[in-house]
Structure formats: C-alpha cells, structure tokens
PDB file of C-alpha atoms in Angstrom:
ATOM      1  CA  MET X  20     -38.973  -0.409 -21.620  1.00  0.00           C
ATOM      2  CA  ASP X  21     -40.077  -3.985 -22.118  1.00  0.00           C
ATOM      3  CA  ALA X  22     -38.505  -5.956 -19.179  1.00  0.00           C
ATOM      4  CA  PHE X  23     -38.449  -9.118 -21.471  1.00  0.00           C
ATOM      5  CA  ASP X  24     -37.229  -7.288 -24.568  1.00  0.00           C
ATOM      6  CA  GLY X  25     -35.077  -9.723 -26.783  1.00  0.00           C
ATOM      7  CA  MET X  26     -36.470 -12.724 -25.209  1.00  0.00           C
ATOM      8  CA  ASP X  27     -38.423 -15.428 -26.991  1.00  0.00           C
ATOM      9  CA  ILE X  28     -41.223 -16.210 -24.807  1.00  0.00           C
ATOM     10  CA  SER X  29     -44.367 -17.972 -26.193  1.00  0.00           C
ATOM     11  CA  ASP X  30     -47.273 -15.650 -26.573  1.00  0.00           C
ATOM     12  CA  ASP X  31     -49.361 -18.412 -25.372  1.00  0.00           C
ATOM     13  CA  TRP X  32     -48.666 -17.066 -21.681  1.00  0.00           C
ATOM     14  CA  GLN X  33     -51.484 -14.641 -22.482  1.00  0.00           C
ATOM     15  CA  ILE X  34     -54.136 -17.546 -22.483  1.00  0.00           C
ATOM     16  CA  LEU X  35     -53.650 -17.156 -18.615  1.00  0.00           C
ATOM     17  CA  PHE X  36     -55.589 -14.013 -18.672  1.00  0.00           C
ATOM     18  CA  THR X  37     -58.842 -15.890 -19.940  1.00  0.00           C
ATOM     19  CA  ILE X  38     -58.775 -18.109 -16.747  1.00  0.00           C
ATOM     20  CA  ASN X  39     -61.291 -16.602 -14.235  1.00  0.00           C
ATOM     21  CA  GLU X  40     -62.301 -19.403 -12.057  1.00  0.00           C
ATOM     22  CA  ARG X  41     -60.485 -21.708  -9.601  1.00  0.00           C
ATOM     23  CA  GLN X  42     -60.518 -25.405  -9.893  1.00  0.00           C
ATOM     24  CA  PRO X  43     -59.944 -28.218  -7.408  1.00  0.00           C
ATOM     25  CA  CYS X  44     -56.324 -29.583  -7.664  1.00  0.00           C
ATOM     26  CA  ARG X  45     -56.549 -33.187  -9.238  1.00  0.00           C
ATOM     27  CA  LYS X  46     -54.313 -34.483  -6.518  1.00  0.00           C
ATOM     28  CA  CYS X  47     -55.183 -32.624  -3.262  1.00  0.00           C
ATOM     29  CA  SER X  48     -58.604 -31.149  -4.102  1.00  0.00           C
ATOM     30  CA  LYS X  49     -57.587 -27.670  -2.981  1.00  0.00           C
ATOM     31  CA  SER X  50     -58.954 -24.635  -4.881  1.00  0.00           C
ATOM     32  CA  ARG X  51     -56.226 -23.480  -7.348  1.00  0.00           C
ATOM     33  CA  LYS X  52     -56.267 -20.678 -10.030  1.00  0.00           C
ATOM     34  CA  TYR X  53     -53.709 -22.003 -12.516  1.00  0.00           C
ATOM     35  CA  PHE X  54     -51.776 -24.824 -10.933  1.00  0.00           C
ATOM     36  CA  CYS X  55     -51.335 -26.236  -7.526  1.00  0.00           C
ATOM     37  CA  TYR X  56     -48.236 -25.033  -5.807  1.00  0.00           C
ATOM     38  CA  THR X  57     -48.016 -27.883  -3.258  1.00  0.00           C
ATOM     39  CA  CYS X  58     -48.573 -30.854  -5.826  1.00  0.00           C
ATOM     40  CA  TYR X  59     -46.820 -29.079  -8.678  1.00  0.00           C
ATOM     41  CA  THR X  60     -49.582 -29.870 -11.113  1.00  0.00           C
ATOM     42  CA  LEU X  61     -51.385 -27.848 -13.648  1.00  0.00           C
ATOM     43  CA  ASN X  62     -55.191 -27.121 -13.617  1.00  0.00           C
ATOM     44  CA  ALA X  63     -57.076 -29.163 -16.270  1.00  0.00           C
ATOM     45  CA  ASP X  64     -57.902 -26.243 -18.418  1.00  0.00           C
ATOM     46  CA  LEU X  65     -54.097 -25.587 -18.845  1.00  0.00           C
ATOM     47  CA  GLU X  66     -53.051 -29.143 -19.661  1.00  0.00           C
ATOM     48  CA  ASN X  67     -51.236 -29.208 -22.970  1.00  0.00           C
ATOM     49  CA  LYS X  68     -51.400 -25.511 -23.301  1.00  0.00           C
ATOM     50  CA  ILE X  69     -48.087 -24.482 -21.824  1.00  0.00           C
ATOM     51  CA  PRO X  70     -44.544 -25.101 -23.099  1.00  0.00           C
ATOM     52  CA  ARG X  71     -42.675 -28.117 -21.933  1.00  0.00           C
ATOM     53  CA  LEU X  72     -39.046 -27.703 -21.742  1.00  0.00           C
ATOM     54  CA  GLN X  73     -36.157 -30.319 -22.053  1.00  0.00           C
ATOM     55  CA  LEU X  74     -33.173 -29.173 -20.133  1.00  0.00           C
ATOM     56  CA  PRO X  75     -29.326 -29.816 -20.548  1.00  0.00           C
ATOM     57  CA  PHE X  76     -29.137 -30.915 -16.868  1.00  0.00           C
ATOM     58  CA  LYS X  77     -31.129 -31.831 -13.922  1.00  0.00           C
ATOM     59  CA  ILE X  78     -32.222 -29.018 -11.561  1.00  0.00           C
ATOM     60  CA  ASP X  79     -32.780 -29.872  -7.956  1.00  0.00           C
ATOM     61  CA  ILE X  80     -34.403 -27.094  -5.734  1.00  0.00           C
ATOM     62  CA  ILE X  81     -34.109 -27.309  -2.024  1.00  0.00           C
ATOM     63  CA  LYS X  82     -36.884 -25.170  -0.329  1.00  0.00           C
ATOM     64  CA  HIS X  83     -36.900 -24.225   3.244  1.00  0.00           C
ATOM     65  CA  ARG X  84     -39.981 -25.755   5.061  1.00  0.00           C
ATOM     66  CA  ARG X  85     -41.014 -22.170   6.074  1.00  0.00           C
ATOM     67  CA  GLU X  86     -40.972 -20.752   2.561  1.00  0.00           C
ATOM     68  CA  ILE X  87     -44.452 -19.777   1.610  1.00  0.00           C
ATOM     69  CA  ALA X  88     -45.304 -22.129  -1.427  1.00  0.00           C
ATOM     70  CA  GLY X  89     -47.788 -19.740  -3.086  1.00  0.00           C
ATOM     71  CA  LYS X  90     -45.224 -17.130  -3.294  1.00  0.00           C
ATOM     72  CA  SER X  91     -42.497 -19.170  -4.666  1.00  0.00           C
ATOM     73  CA  THR X  92     -41.526 -18.992  -8.370  1.00  0.00           C
ATOM     74  CA  ALA X  93     -39.609 -22.405  -7.942  1.00  0.00           C
ATOM     75  CA  ILE X  94     -42.870 -24.035  -8.815  1.00  0.00           C
ATOM     76  CA  HIS X  95     -42.756 -22.612 -12.387  1.00  0.00           C
ATOM     77  CA  ALA X  96     -39.750 -24.676 -13.202  1.00  0.00           C
ATOM     78  CA  ALA X  97     -41.200 -27.842 -11.990  1.00  0.00           C
ATOM     79  CA  LEU X  98     -44.356 -27.204 -14.132  1.00  0.00           C
ATOM     80  CA  LEU X  99     -42.394 -26.223 -17.338  1.00  0.00           C
ATOM     81  CA  ALA X 100     -39.727 -28.887 -16.983  1.00  0.00           C
ATOM     82  CA  PRO X 101     -41.308 -31.734 -15.211  1.00  0.00           C
ATOM     83  CA  ASP X 102     -38.840 -34.361 -16.438  1.00  0.00           C
ATOM     84  CA  ASP X 103     -35.771 -32.386 -15.254  1.00  0.00           C
ATOM     85  CA  VAL X 104     -36.871 -30.359 -12.108  1.00  0.00           C
ATOM     86  CA  THR X 105     -37.359 -31.819  -8.678  1.00  0.00           C
ATOM     87  CA  ILE X 106     -38.265 -29.935  -5.581  1.00  0.00           C
ATOM     88  CA  TYR X 107     -37.187 -31.071  -2.088  1.00  0.00           C
ATOM     89  CA  ILE X 108     -38.176 -29.740   1.266  1.00  0.00           C
ATOM     90  CA  TYR X 109     -35.158 -29.554   3.612  1.00  0.00           C
ATOM     91  CA  PRO X 110     -33.841 -31.488   5.415  1.00  0.00           C
ATOM     92  CA  ASN X 111     -34.887 -33.953   2.582  1.00  0.00           C
ATOM     93  CA  LEU X 112     -32.103 -33.608  -0.030  1.00  0.00           C
ATOM     94  CA  PRO X 113     -31.260 -35.252  -3.421  1.00  0.00           C
ATOM     95  CA  LYS X 114     -28.828 -38.266  -3.631  1.00  0.00           C
ATOM     96  CA  TYR X 115     -25.943 -38.247  -6.046  1.00  0.00           C
ATOM     97  CA  THR X 116     -23.618 -40.666  -7.402  1.00  0.00           C
ATOM     98  CA  LYS X 117     -20.000 -40.352  -7.967  1.00  0.00           C
ATOM     99  CA  ASP X 118     -20.447 -39.907 -11.642  1.00  0.00           C
ATOM    100  CA  ASN X 119     -22.917 -36.798 -11.178  1.00  0.00           C
ATOM    101  CA  LYS X 120     -21.460 -33.525 -11.585  1.00  0.00           C
ATOM    102  CA  VAL X 121     -23.101 -31.195  -9.408  1.00  0.00           C
ATOM    103  CA  ILE X 122     -22.820 -27.283  -8.844  1.00  0.00           C
ATOM    104  CA  LEU X 123     -24.579 -25.148  -6.333  1.00  0.00           C
ATOM    105  CA  VAL X 124     -25.717 -21.827  -7.520  1.00  0.00           C
ATOM    106  CA  TYR X 125     -25.123 -19.344  -4.500  1.00  0.00           C
ATOM    107  CA  PRO X 126     -23.076 -16.209  -4.174  1.00  0.00           C
ATOM    108  CA  ARG X 127     -20.631 -17.352  -1.640  1.00  0.00           C
ATOM    109  CA  LYS X 128     -17.399 -15.409  -1.441  1.00  0.00           C
ATOM    110  CA  THR X 129     -15.482 -18.535  -2.724  1.00  0.00           C
ATOM    111  CA  ALA X 130     -18.045 -18.918  -5.702  1.00  0.00           C
ATOM    112  CA  VAL X 131     -16.634 -18.916  -9.223  1.00  0.00           C
ATOM    113  CA  THR X 132     -18.400 -18.458 -12.599  1.00  0.00           C
ATOM    114  CA  LEU X 133     -19.954 -21.292 -14.658  1.00  0.00           C
ATOM    115  CA  LYS X 134     -17.406 -20.291 -17.360  1.00  0.00           C
ATOM    116  CA  ASP X 135     -14.627 -21.094 -14.778  1.00  0.00           C
ATOM    117  CA  ILE X 136     -16.086 -24.481 -14.220  1.00  0.00           C
ATOM    118  CA  TYR X 137     -16.361 -25.165 -18.002  1.00  0.00           C
ATOM    119  CA  ASN X 138     -12.797 -24.199 -18.792  1.00  0.00           C
ATOM    120  CA  SER X 139     -11.563 -26.094 -15.823  1.00  0.00           C
ATOM    121  CA  ASN X 140     -13.492 -29.172 -17.052  1.00  0.00           C
ATOM    122  CA  LYS X 141     -12.260 -28.828 -20.619  1.00  0.00           C
ATOM    123  CA  LYS X 142      -8.629 -28.545 -19.541  1.00  0.00           C
ATOM    124  CA  SER X 143      -8.919 -31.524 -17.451  1.00  0.00           C
ATOM    125  CA  GLU X 144     -10.397 -33.529 -20.386  1.00  0.00           C
ATOM    126  CA  ASP X 145      -7.727 -32.188 -22.808  1.00  0.00           C
ATOM    127  CA  ASN X 146      -4.982 -33.405 -20.513  1.00  0.00           C
ATOM    128  CA  HIS X 147      -6.409 -36.652 -19.265  1.00  0.00           C
ATOM    129  CA  THR X 148      -9.442 -37.962 -21.259  1.00  0.00           C
ATOM    130  CA  LYS X 149     -11.638 -37.447 -24.164  1.00  0.00           C
ATOM    131  CA  ASN X 150     -14.842 -37.319 -22.322  1.00  0.00           C
ATOM    132  CA  SER X 151     -17.648 -36.023 -24.243  1.00  0.00           C
ATOM    133  CA  ASN X 152     -20.082 -35.902 -21.343  1.00  0.00           C
ATOM    134  CA  ARG X 153     -21.543 -32.509 -20.203  1.00  0.00           C
ATOM    135  CA  PHE X 154     -19.527 -30.592 -17.787  1.00  0.00           C
ATOM    136  CA  ILE X 155     -22.295 -30.490 -15.285  1.00  0.00           C
ATOM    137  CA  THR X 156     -25.256 -32.942 -14.632  1.00  0.00           C
ATOM    138  CA  HIS X 157     -27.139 -31.306 -11.883  1.00  0.00           C
ATOM    139  CA  VAL X 158     -27.726 -27.927 -10.792  1.00  0.00           C
ATOM    140  CA  LEU X 159     -28.778 -27.120  -7.109  1.00  0.00           C
ATOM    141  CA  PHE X 160     -30.740 -24.138  -6.089  1.00  0.00           C
ATOM    142  CA  ILE X 161     -31.935 -22.990  -2.537  1.00  0.00           C
ATOM    143  CA  ASP X 162     -35.300 -21.613  -2.636  1.00  0.00           C
ATOM    144  CA  SER X 163     -35.682 -19.422   0.658  1.00  0.00           C
ATOM    145  CA  THR X 164     -35.024 -16.195   2.167  1.00  0.00           C
ATOM    146  CA  TRP X 165     -31.415 -15.175   2.367  1.00  0.00           C
ATOM    147  CA  SER X 166     -31.494 -15.702   6.217  1.00  0.00           C
ATOM    148  CA  GLN X 167     -32.957 -19.157   5.810  1.00  0.00           C
ATOM    149  CA  SER X 168     -30.406 -20.163   3.091  1.00  0.00           C
ATOM    150  CA  LYS X 169     -27.546 -19.561   5.605  1.00  0.00           C
ATOM    151  CA  GLY X 170     -28.906 -22.646   7.665  1.00  0.00           C
ATOM    152  CA  ILE X 171     -29.250 -24.831   4.769  1.00  0.00           C
ATOM    153  CA  LEU X 172     -25.998 -23.938   3.427  1.00  0.00           C
ATOM    154  CA  LYS X 173     -24.480 -25.462   6.615  1.00  0.00           C
ATOM    155  CA  ASP X 174     -25.525 -29.036   5.793  1.00  0.00           C
ATOM    156  CA  PRO X 175     -22.455 -31.132   5.133  1.00  0.00           C
ATOM    157  CA  ILE X 176     -24.051 -32.736   2.169  1.00  0.00           C
ATOM    158  CA  LEU X 177     -24.014 -29.335   0.194  1.00  0.00           C
ATOM    159  CA  SER X 178     -20.594 -28.133   1.417  1.00  0.00           C
ATOM    160  CA  GLY X 179     -18.802 -30.371  -0.772  1.00  0.00           C
ATOM    161  CA  PHE X 180     -20.258 -29.006  -4.111  1.00  0.00           C
ATOM    162  CA  PRO X 181     -18.645 -26.150  -6.176  1.00  0.00           C
ATOM    163  CA  CYS X 182     -20.354 -23.060  -5.750  1.00  0.00           C
ATOM    164  CA  VAL X 183     -21.295 -20.806  -8.701  1.00  0.00           C
ATOM    165  CA  ARG X 184     -22.262 -17.179  -8.778  1.00  0.00           C
ATOM    166  CA  LEU X 185     -24.390 -15.836 -11.709  1.00  0.00           C
ATOM    167  CA  GLN X 186     -23.640 -13.008 -14.032  1.00  0.00           C
ATOM    168  CA  THR X 187     -25.205  -9.700 -12.760  1.00  0.00           C
ATOM    169  CA  ARG X 188     -28.658  -8.814 -14.064  1.00  0.00           C
ATOM    170  CA  LEU X 189     -31.529  -6.887 -12.788  1.00  0.00           C
ATOM    171  CA  SER X 190     -34.515  -8.873 -11.153  1.00  0.00           C
ATOM    172  CA  GLN X 191     -38.028  -8.114 -12.650  1.00  0.00           C
ATOM    173  CA  PHE X 192     -39.605  -9.720  -9.578  1.00  0.00           C
ATOM    174  CA  TRP X 193     -42.258  -7.777  -8.018  1.00  0.00           C
ATOM    175  CA  ARG X 194     -41.560  -9.120  -4.503  1.00  0.00           C
ATOM    176  CA  HIS X 195     -38.184  -8.289  -2.545  1.00  0.00           C
ATOM    177  CA  GLN X 196     -36.382  -8.973   0.598  1.00  0.00           C
ATOM    178  CA  LYS X 197     -35.675  -5.882   2.700  1.00  0.00           C
ATOM    179  CA  GLY X 198     -32.147  -4.593   2.193  1.00  0.00           C
ATOM    180  CA  THR X 199     -31.289  -6.444  -1.014  1.00  0.00           C
ATOM    181  CA  PRO X 200     -30.312  -4.900  -4.187  1.00  0.00           C
ATOM    182  CA  ARG X 201     -32.114  -5.347  -7.783  1.00  0.00           C
ATOM    183  CA  TRP X 202     -29.549  -7.982  -8.872  1.00  0.00           C
ATOM    184  CA  TYR X 203     -30.816 -10.610  -6.187  1.00  0.00           C
ATOM    185  CA  LEU X 204     -32.914 -12.834  -8.510  1.00  0.00           C
ATOM    186  CA  SER X 205     -35.876 -14.902  -7.811  1.00  0.00           C
ATOM    187  CA  THR X 206     -35.478 -18.643  -8.219  1.00  0.00           C
ATOM    188  CA  ILE X 207     -36.940 -18.926 -11.558  1.00  0.00           C
ATOM    189  CA  GLU X 208     -34.969 -15.969 -12.936  1.00  0.00           C
ATOM    190  CA  SER X 209     -31.784 -17.664 -11.490  1.00  0.00           C
ATOM    191  CA  ILE X 210     -32.692 -20.965 -13.313  1.00  0.00           C
ATOM    192  CA  HIS X 211     -33.212 -19.020 -16.461  1.00  0.00           C
ATOM    193  CA  GLN X 212     -29.922 -17.273 -16.024  1.00  0.00           C
ATOM    194  CA  ILE X 213     -27.878 -20.409 -15.407  1.00  0.00           C
ATOM    195  CA  LEU X 214     -29.564 -21.952 -18.524  1.00  0.00           C
ATOM    196  CA  ILE X 215     -28.286 -18.767 -20.702  1.00  0.00           C
ATOM    197  CA  GLU X 216     -24.731 -19.163 -19.224  1.00  0.00           C
ATOM    198  CA  TYR X 217     -24.810 -22.867 -19.711  1.00  0.00           C
ATOM    199  CA  THR X 218     -25.636 -22.643 -23.353  1.00  0.00           C
ATOM    200  CA  GLU X 219     -23.057 -19.838 -23.976  1.00  0.00           C
ATOM    201  CA  ALA X 220     -20.391 -21.982 -22.334  1.00  0.00           C
ATOM    202  CA  GLU X 221     -21.235 -25.075 -24.267  1.00  0.00           C
ATOM    203  CA  ASP X 222     -21.799 -23.316 -27.646  1.00  0.00           C
ATOM    204  CA  GLN X 223     -19.095 -20.643 -27.540  1.00  0.00           C
ATOM    205  CA  GLU X 224     -17.520 -22.021 -30.558  1.00  0.00           C
ATOM    206  CA  ASN X 225     -20.454 -22.507 -32.916  1.00  0.00           C
ATOM    207  CA  LYS X 226     -22.985 -20.118 -31.321  1.00  0.00           C
ATOM    208  CA  SER X 227     -25.986 -22.359 -31.983  1.00  0.00           C
ATOM    209  CA  LEU X 228     -27.763 -21.552 -28.786  1.00  0.00           C
ATOM    210  CA  ASN X 229     -30.784 -23.252 -27.255  1.00  0.00           C
ATOM    211  CA  ASN X 230     -33.617 -21.098 -26.325  1.00  0.00           C
ATOM    212  CA  TYR X 231     -34.784 -21.521 -22.712  1.00  0.00           C
ATOM    213  CA  ASP X 232     -36.745 -18.115 -22.243  1.00  0.00           C
ATOM    214  CA  ASN X 233     -39.961 -20.084 -21.755  1.00  0.00           C
ATOM    215  CA  MET X 234     -38.751 -20.780 -18.445  1.00  0.00           C
ATOM    216  CA  LEU X 235     -40.098 -17.425 -17.698  1.00  0.00           C
ATOM    217  CA  PHE X 236     -43.549 -18.158 -19.211  1.00  0.00           C
ATOM    218  CA  PHE X 237     -45.572 -17.985 -15.895  1.00  0.00           C
ATOM    219  CA  PHE X 238     -43.230 -15.318 -14.503  1.00  0.00           C
ATOM    220  CA  ARG X 239     -44.000 -12.980 -17.512  1.00  0.00           C
ATOM    221  CA  PHE X 240     -47.889 -13.392 -17.132  1.00  0.00           C
ATOM    222  CA  MET X 241     -47.587 -12.600 -13.389  1.00  0.00           C
ATOM    223  CA  TYR X 242     -45.284  -9.639 -14.163  1.00  0.00           C
ATOM    224  CA  GLU X 243     -47.921  -8.363 -16.561  1.00  0.00           C
ATOM    225  CA  LYS X 244     -50.822  -8.965 -14.253  1.00  0.00           C
ATOM    226  CA  ILE X 245     -49.047  -7.299 -11.461  1.00  0.00           C
ATOM    227  CA  HIS X 246     -48.393  -4.328 -13.545  1.00  0.00           C
ATOM    228  CA  GLN X 247     -52.076  -3.811 -14.600  1.00  0.00           C
ATOM    229  CA  LEU X 248     -52.756  -3.173 -11.078  1.00  0.00           C
ATOM    230  CA  TYR X 249     -49.752  -1.157  -9.850  1.00  0.00           C
ATOM    231  CA  GLU X 250     -47.454   1.364 -11.624  1.00  0.00           C
ATOM    232  CA  HIS X 251     -44.017   0.040 -11.960  1.00  0.00           C
ATOM    233  CA  ASP X 252     -42.168   2.982 -10.433  1.00  0.00           C
ATOM    234  CA  LYS X 253     -44.226   2.731  -7.239  1.00  0.00           C
ATOM    235  CA  LEU X 254     -43.256  -0.826  -6.406  1.00  0.00           C
ATOM    236  CA  LYS X 255     -40.622  -0.944  -3.982  1.00  0.00           C
ATOM    237  CA  ALA X 256     -39.007  -3.930  -5.562  1.00  0.00           C
ATOM    238  CA  TYR X 257     -38.069  -1.704  -8.634  1.00  0.00           C
ATOM    239  CA  ARG X 258     -36.856   1.256  -6.646  1.00  0.00           C
ATOM    240  CA  ARG X 259     -34.100  -0.635  -4.907  1.00  0.00           C
ATOM    241  CA  PRO X 260     -30.407   0.214  -5.504  1.00  0.00           C
ATOM    242  CA  VAL X 261     -28.532  -1.778  -8.136  1.00  0.00           C
ATOM    243  CA  ASN X 262     -25.798  -2.222  -5.582  1.00  0.00           C
ATOM    244  CA  ILE X 263     -25.753  -2.230  -1.737  1.00  0.00           C
TER     245      ILE X 263
END
C-alpha cells in the first residue's frame, strides 16, 4: 500500500535522487547534500526546483537546543514555506501581539480539537461582531523528544495559549522514540495534518479545499530513499502498536 495514496505531492521530489554530491552551504560553508539544516537554506542545485507554499497562518517551531538538527523534519517546513515558517531555539520564543490568535499543537489532557476552536470563534463572532479575520493567525509546534517537550511546556509564555490535539493518523516516519505508538507524528507530519484540519474547518461549507500536500515533499523523498535500503516490515518504527 502506498503510504501517500490520495495525496497530491509534486513528482518533482524525484529530482532529489539525481543529486549525488555534497555542496558547501552558501551561508556557513558546511558540506550539505540537499540543504543546510542549520541555516535553513537550499543548495544551489535545488534553487527554484522545489515547491514554495503560501500558508493560511504563520507557523512557529520551537526546537529544543539538544534536538539533533540533521534528524529534524521541522527544517522541511522552513524550506518549503520560508515566508510563513520560523524556527526558534529554546529559550528564544516568538513574540505576539494582542491581535494574534495563537494555538499550540500538543496532546495535553486539556487539549481540544481545531474544530472546537473554529466553532467557538464562529459562535463568538455571530454573537458580538462580524469579524472576517481568520480564526487563528499563528500555530506553535515544539520540535523535541517527548521528554524534552515537558520542560519547554512549563514556560509561562506558552501556558496561556489554547492547546490543540490533532486527529489520529498513522505516522510514516522511519525514526521513532521508544515506547511511542504509530500515531505520534513527526513535526512535518503534524504541520501537514494541522493544515488539512484547518482547510476542512474553514471550507466546511463550500469544500473548496486548498492543497498543502507538498509540505511532505522532502519527507516523501526520504521515505522512498529509506525504503530502498530497508524493508518496511523490518523497521521498528512501523512495527509499533497503534495504541499504547
């Protein structure tokens, strides 16, 4: 079964298979294969050859300082939607204004669904104002191990934001954290999922959904590359239980 069945991901991801040599990053000069995961820049031979997405809200990603940059999928989002994605290294955090509508994506016990946020906002607008602004302007993600994220979540700046849990879907990520089920998504899968849920909430009446599947552009390539080297059923990441 195709892990990306039904998704509209540009076939241009296959051009990544033609890149065999590393190049110096144009900013830090370190040797990189496709992009620099510390400067968030593409190598010269990929410039203008990958999709560029415009998102309906800003995405702020908070990375733990000990998170290994080369293994993080958060960089994919910064490369594919550079105008809308910003990565912060904790304790550096984004600054918001009172007009910003911010949510934090994290499965706390008190977390609600994005649809709940949408319906609550719509009800408030119907009762008090005819505000046509989007119901969220910024979405926060924490890019770290589950144990590392607990420390970041204690930050008082983050504690005031509504917490959103994603709809359950199986992760296709080839890495995993021991003891986690298949529905614990990688950062880029989580970003893709919130975009799906956002468009479904916003366009639930006319169903003219935008396509953000290209957010998985690099993810799909790396998935295919891993599966050229290893059999799917022998990778521990895909043998985890659906629930724990």
